[in-house]
XYZ file of C-alpha atoms in Angstrom:
362
model
C 157.717 -213.759 -122.873
C 159.951 -211.662 -121.065
C 158.675 -207.991 -120.518
C 162.007 -206.533 -121.595
C 161.284 -208.159 -125.006
C 157.869 -206.693 -125.691
C 158.685 -203.261 -126.988
C 160.465 -202.741 -130.394
C 162.040 -199.487 -131.704
C 159.147 -198.977 -134.362
C 156.674 -199.223 -131.294
C 158.393 -196.576 -129.233
C 158.675 -194.099 -132.565
C 154.769 -194.878 -132.643
C 154.436 -193.676 -129.441
C 156.330 -190.546 -129.520
C 154.574 -189.495 -132.573
C 151.121 -190.430 -131.133
C 151.816 -188.832 -128.058
C 152.970 -185.461 -129.523
C 149.687 -185.179 -131.716
C 147.240 -183.316 -129.999
C 143.903 -185.207 -129.561
C 142.091 -182.826 -127.461
C 138.315 -183.951 -126.098
C 136.052 -183.910 -129.221
C 139.011 -183.145 -131.667
C 140.719 -186.531 -131.722
C 140.343 -187.261 -134.925
C 144.301 -186.540 -136.269
C 145.273 -188.977 -133.347
C 142.937 -191.606 -134.286
C 144.330 -191.682 -138.089
C 147.962 -192.121 -136.726
C 146.612 -194.874 -134.313
C 144.495 -196.417 -136.987
C 147.395 -196.387 -139.600
C 149.598 -198.252 -136.903
C 146.969 -200.993 -135.921
C 146.285 -201.575 -139.662
C 148.286 -204.440 -140.409
C 147.316 -206.363 -137.356
C 143.625 -206.086 -137.563
C 140.753 -207.504 -139.974
C 138.854 -204.253 -140.324
C 137.723 -200.966 -138.518
C 134.489 -199.425 -137.257
C 134.257 -195.951 -136.647
C 131.277 -193.654 -135.281
C 129.896 -190.294 -135.376
C 132.095 -188.667 -132.406
C 135.476 -190.440 -133.648
C 135.816 -193.415 -131.605
C 138.053 -196.046 -133.389
C 138.185 -199.470 -133.422
C 140.253 -202.424 -135.263
C 138.556 -205.859 -135.194
C 140.135 -209.165 -135.455
C 137.787 -212.214 -136.420
C 134.415 -209.617 -136.787
C 132.343 -212.551 -137.788
C 132.799 -214.431 -134.452
C 129.164 -214.222 -132.470
C 131.306 -213.664 -129.087
C 132.608 -210.381 -128.458
C 135.682 -209.412 -126.562
C 136.661 -205.322 -125.856
C 140.132 -204.276 -125.001
C 139.940 -200.648 -124.750
C 141.805 -196.936 -123.703
C 140.443 -193.624 -124.257
C 142.404 -191.207 -126.757
C 141.054 -187.731 -125.655
C 143.316 -185.604 -123.736
C 142.389 -182.591 -121.847
C 142.245 -178.959 -123.122
C 141.086 -175.307 -122.522
C 138.350 -173.778 -124.449
C 138.469 -169.880 -125.477
C 135.858 -168.288 -123.378
C 136.224 -164.809 -123.637
C 138.461 -162.042 -125.248
C 139.037 -158.654 -123.957
C 139.268 -155.320 -125.519
C 142.908 -155.166 -125.306
C 143.415 -158.870 -126.649
C 143.843 -160.937 -123.539
C 141.964 -164.751 -123.637
C 140.024 -165.978 -120.732
C 139.162 -169.904 -120.645
C 137.150 -172.462 -119.422
C 137.998 -176.504 -119.163
C 137.403 -178.768 -121.425
C 138.081 -181.908 -119.255
C 139.668 -181.780 -116.217
C 142.467 -179.366 -117.061
C 144.885 -178.004 -114.072
C 144.627 -174.138 -113.380
C 147.386 -174.444 -111.204
C 149.924 -175.558 -113.510
C 148.699 -173.095 -116.422
C 150.838 -169.835 -115.553
C 153.881 -169.399 -117.780
C 152.827 -172.304 -119.824
C 152.901 -172.095 -123.772
C 149.885 -172.806 -125.723
C 148.617 -173.829 -129.151
C 145.402 -172.492 -129.677
C 143.606 -174.509 -132.724
C 142.170 -172.592 -135.637
C 140.932 -172.951 -139.112
C 143.897 -171.267 -140.365
C 146.209 -173.358 -138.112
C 147.742 -173.333 -134.693
C 148.406 -169.994 -132.981
C 150.880 -169.611 -130.389
C 150.152 -168.312 -126.915
C 151.388 -168.177 -123.518
C 149.194 -168.133 -120.008
C 150.795 -164.777 -118.265
C 151.094 -164.174 -115.059
C 152.241 -161.053 -113.067
C 155.843 -161.198 -111.847
C 156.989 -162.048 -108.475
C 157.984 -158.319 -107.656
C 154.415 -157.313 -108.250
C 152.465 -160.081 -106.417
C 154.349 -159.567 -102.943
C 153.325 -156.301 -102.685
C 150.224 -157.348 -100.996
C 148.530 -160.455 -99.782
C 149.646 -163.426 -103.173
C 146.592 -164.630 -105.180
C 146.998 -168.083 -106.474
C 145.805 -169.057 -109.574
C 142.401 -170.029 -110.264
C 140.046 -170.126 -113.690
C 138.861 -166.772 -113.061
C 142.418 -164.988 -113.056
C 144.418 -167.117 -115.688
C 144.641 -165.570 -119.094
C 146.503 -166.522 -122.453
C 148.443 -163.572 -124.581
C 148.732 -163.695 -127.872
C 150.765 -160.590 -128.023
C 148.021 -158.598 -129.561
C 147.292 -155.116 -128.405
C 143.218 -155.640 -129.679
C 140.374 -157.986 -129.918
C 140.395 -157.129 -133.529
C 144.101 -158.381 -133.644
C 142.989 -161.840 -131.874
C 140.011 -162.412 -134.301
C 142.222 -161.595 -137.287
C 144.280 -164.219 -136.355
C 141.360 -167.098 -136.744
C 140.786 -166.931 -133.158
C 137.521 -167.277 -131.688
C 134.980 -168.124 -128.629
C 135.340 -172.330 -128.666
C 138.700 -172.538 -130.203
C 140.364 -175.127 -128.268
C 143.626 -174.853 -126.564
C 146.184 -177.553 -126.199
C 149.798 -177.568 -124.520
C 153.026 -178.350 -127.253
C 154.851 -180.208 -124.670
C 156.327 -182.904 -126.037
C 157.390 -186.943 -125.679
C 160.695 -187.271 -123.299
C 162.197 -190.443 -121.905
C 164.164 -190.080 -117.970
C 166.614 -192.272 -116.657
C 165.917 -194.596 -119.648
C 162.761 -196.518 -118.387
C 160.634 -193.371 -117.694
C 158.166 -191.860 -120.205
C 156.980 -188.349 -119.818
C 154.630 -186.243 -121.883
C 151.332 -184.736 -121.738
C 148.129 -187.094 -122.390
C 149.797 -190.335 -121.701
C 146.533 -190.338 -119.711
C 145.460 -191.925 -121.898
C 146.881 -192.301 -125.234
C 149.055 -194.687 -123.396
C 145.981 -197.018 -123.227
C 145.438 -196.571 -126.945
C 149.259 -197.605 -127.333
C 149.134 -200.392 -124.928
C 145.801 -202.198 -126.522
C 147.502 -201.423 -130.114
C 150.495 -203.521 -128.992
C 148.363 -206.296 -127.632
C 146.876 -206.546 -131.377
C 150.358 -206.542 -132.462
C 151.646 -209.137 -130.542
C 148.669 -211.675 -131.519
C 149.348 -211.221 -135.187
C 153.194 -211.637 -134.961
C 152.456 -214.724 -132.529
C 150.158 -216.187 -135.280
C 147.815 -216.264 -132.330
C 143.973 -217.376 -133.437
C 141.229 -216.073 -130.580
C 137.899 -218.021 -130.429
C 136.029 -214.854 -130.457
C 135.908 -211.174 -132.437
C 138.489 -208.982 -130.757
C 137.426 -205.383 -130.803
C 140.582 -203.167 -130.300
C 138.835 -199.815 -129.040
C 140.256 -196.325 -128.818
C 137.273 -194.313 -127.140
C 137.062 -190.505 -127.342
C 135.465 -188.267 -124.547
C 136.634 -190.005 -121.481
C 137.707 -186.728 -120.069
C 133.661 -185.275 -119.924
C 131.981 -188.227 -118.724
C 132.808 -191.537 -120.261
C 131.024 -190.602 -123.224
C 132.793 -192.103 -125.999
C 132.847 -195.466 -124.366
C 129.058 -195.066 -123.562
C 128.130 -194.770 -127.337
C 130.552 -197.618 -128.808
C 129.589 -199.920 -126.000
C 125.557 -200.270 -127.626
C 127.016 -200.488 -131.342
C 129.444 -203.231 -130.439
C 127.209 -205.027 -127.645
C 130.529 -206.768 -126.317
C 130.096 -209.812 -123.995
C 133.541 -208.894 -122.118
C 135.423 -205.877 -122.043
C 139.077 -205.033 -120.446
C 139.581 -201.305 -120.309
C 143.240 -199.721 -119.332
C 143.322 -196.161 -118.194
C 146.017 -194.529 -115.531
C 145.989 -194.606 -111.903
C 147.870 -192.359 -109.557
C 151.345 -193.320 -108.443
C 150.744 -192.152 -104.499
C 154.304 -192.600 -103.780
C 154.962 -188.725 -103.941
C 154.695 -185.651 -102.238
C 151.573 -184.064 -100.742
C 149.519 -187.933 -101.681
C 147.832 -189.200 -98.772
C 147.947 -193.222 -99.145
C 145.343 -193.414 -96.551
C 142.904 -191.967 -98.911
C 144.388 -192.650 -102.463
C 146.015 -195.845 -101.286
C 149.451 -197.286 -101.914
C 150.433 -197.826 -105.562
C 154.012 -197.202 -107.040
C 154.917 -197.064 -110.413
C 157.473 -199.599 -111.372
C 155.687 -202.403 -109.386
C 153.253 -203.646 -112.246
C 149.695 -203.251 -113.469
C 147.109 -202.233 -110.697
C 144.099 -204.578 -110.680
C 140.960 -202.604 -109.665
C 138.202 -203.895 -107.083
C 134.901 -201.891 -107.637
C 131.324 -202.632 -107.829
C 131.543 -202.035 -111.957
C 134.183 -204.651 -112.214
C 132.903 -208.369 -112.781
C 134.337 -210.660 -110.245
C 134.909 -213.727 -111.805
C 136.842 -211.764 -115.122
C 138.980 -209.963 -112.410
C 139.775 -213.544 -110.715
C 140.993 -214.664 -114.361
C 143.083 -211.365 -114.729
C 144.779 -212.032 -111.200
C 145.241 -215.845 -111.643
C 146.935 -214.930 -115.080
C 148.922 -212.674 -113.462
C 150.258 -214.889 -111.077
C 150.767 -217.712 -113.771
C 152.516 -215.631 -116.002
C 154.857 -214.130 -113.318
C 153.472 -210.603 -113.887
C 153.961 -208.312 -110.925
C 150.492 -206.717 -110.219
C 149.082 -204.267 -107.316
C 145.197 -204.004 -106.337
C 143.438 -200.566 -105.976
C 139.607 -200.190 -104.545
C 138.135 -197.831 -106.236
C 134.865 -197.776 -104.186
C 131.564 -197.070 -105.919
C 132.864 -196.369 -109.097
C 136.119 -196.533 -110.871
C 135.442 -193.384 -112.712
C 137.136 -194.772 -116.265
C 135.468 -196.274 -119.241
C 135.060 -199.691 -117.218
C 132.162 -198.023 -116.078
C 130.056 -197.239 -119.173
C 130.904 -200.697 -120.638
C 129.891 -202.969 -117.552
C 126.010 -201.028 -117.191
C 125.672 -201.055 -120.766
C 123.592 -203.530 -122.742
C 122.152 -205.231 -119.497
C 125.439 -205.906 -118.026
C 128.975 -206.515 -119.608
C 131.200 -208.476 -117.643
C 134.094 -205.697 -117.641
C 137.489 -205.406 -115.580
C 140.162 -202.744 -115.344
C 143.720 -202.883 -115.508
C 145.548 -199.509 -114.778
C 149.039 -197.961 -115.324
C 150.727 -196.271 -112.282
C 151.316 -192.637 -113.345
C 152.963 -189.468 -111.437
C 151.681 -185.823 -111.976
C 148.358 -186.676 -113.593
C 146.379 -184.199 -115.877
C 150.058 -181.817 -115.778
C 152.141 -181.864 -118.992
C 154.704 -183.811 -117.613
C 152.627 -187.159 -116.912
C 155.383 -189.919 -115.661
C 155.015 -193.866 -116.469
C 157.286 -196.765 -115.823
C 158.458 -198.910 -118.953
C 158.556 -201.988 -117.490
C 154.542 -201.199 -116.213
C 153.446 -200.742 -119.963
C 155.164 -203.975 -121.217
C 153.612 -205.689 -118.159
C 149.995 -204.307 -118.692
C 150.497 -205.056 -122.532
C 151.437 -208.637 -120.893
C 148.865 -209.418 -118.801
C 146.121 -208.170 -121.549
C 147.431 -210.488 -124.071
C 148.224 -213.340 -121.506
C 144.725 -213.123 -120.330
C 142.932 -212.810 -123.645
C 144.531 -216.281 -124.471
C 142.433 -217.803 -121.363
C 139.056 -216.431 -122.457
C 136.822 -219.200 -123.785
C 133.078 -217.917 -123.387
C 130.515 -216.316 -121.617
C 129.945 -219.158 -119.006
C 133.620 -218.403 -117.780
C 131.852 -214.931 -116.398
C 128.395 -216.462 -115.403
C 127.988 -215.315 -111.702
C 126.064 -217.860 -110.446
C 128.300 -220.500 -112.068
């Protein structure tokens, strides 16, 4: 299977619609519906939970259970305070970056529909008269073009409304995917593509495969924590993004040396079960899939941690996608890396047999 044969035109069309749809933490349902609709031909059934995690299941009656997982939510803001003259101050919903906010357009989600606004910022002419103040959570604000608090409220905007950026999908130089929320709806896309390949290649697995698109990762791995206890898997392979450290202002001695275009990143961490990781590495080498390694110290900071330490311990591993400009509206990944993550998960699944493979003391 060559990497340039994996993604179809229909795959890219789905990816574009999926990324363009807003799925802020706590409000992922519309994106989950798109994902389930795309996945439906390739799975036997679905599981959903109270908070919106969606799971496509192949071979649901099998006693041995394997999870492949990404998370569906994107960072966003909450309306926190509305001034008497109609300006809005915000708090984070996940790791939203205050420094990129000034002059960005926003969508405020209300029961009346989307309300458009902008993060305002004083003109450079006025800022240079004294010591310049940097953007921070206490001074960034949204302007809806309203003159009073009452006008804002009449639009349906109130404290607690969630706010997203409307920036949409584009392709640069034919092989770079750019959008907000690639962290980590690209993970949901990649695991869906794995399910598609299994279906189209008529592969029969000796276990139940649970294709998990979890919610609320950006605020503490909460969706993965909940669904892990529902599924009770034997094995979990997680996919998320990691930093491409080959851009300005990143210290490789601290962050490691990782670069998009050089392949999936296999994590080394206490949460990563050694034998499962070794199986993934061996699979990459045997299948001639390029890969990189990343040491994540005491925790991965991804849903891997939630699965690994659930249910008395689940053999878990992390395959990451190198990404530039994380938590901005121009997150960027390489098409070949996307294809190679899909291929690596697919090939690894074909090698998993039973729990004895991952016995620590075997």
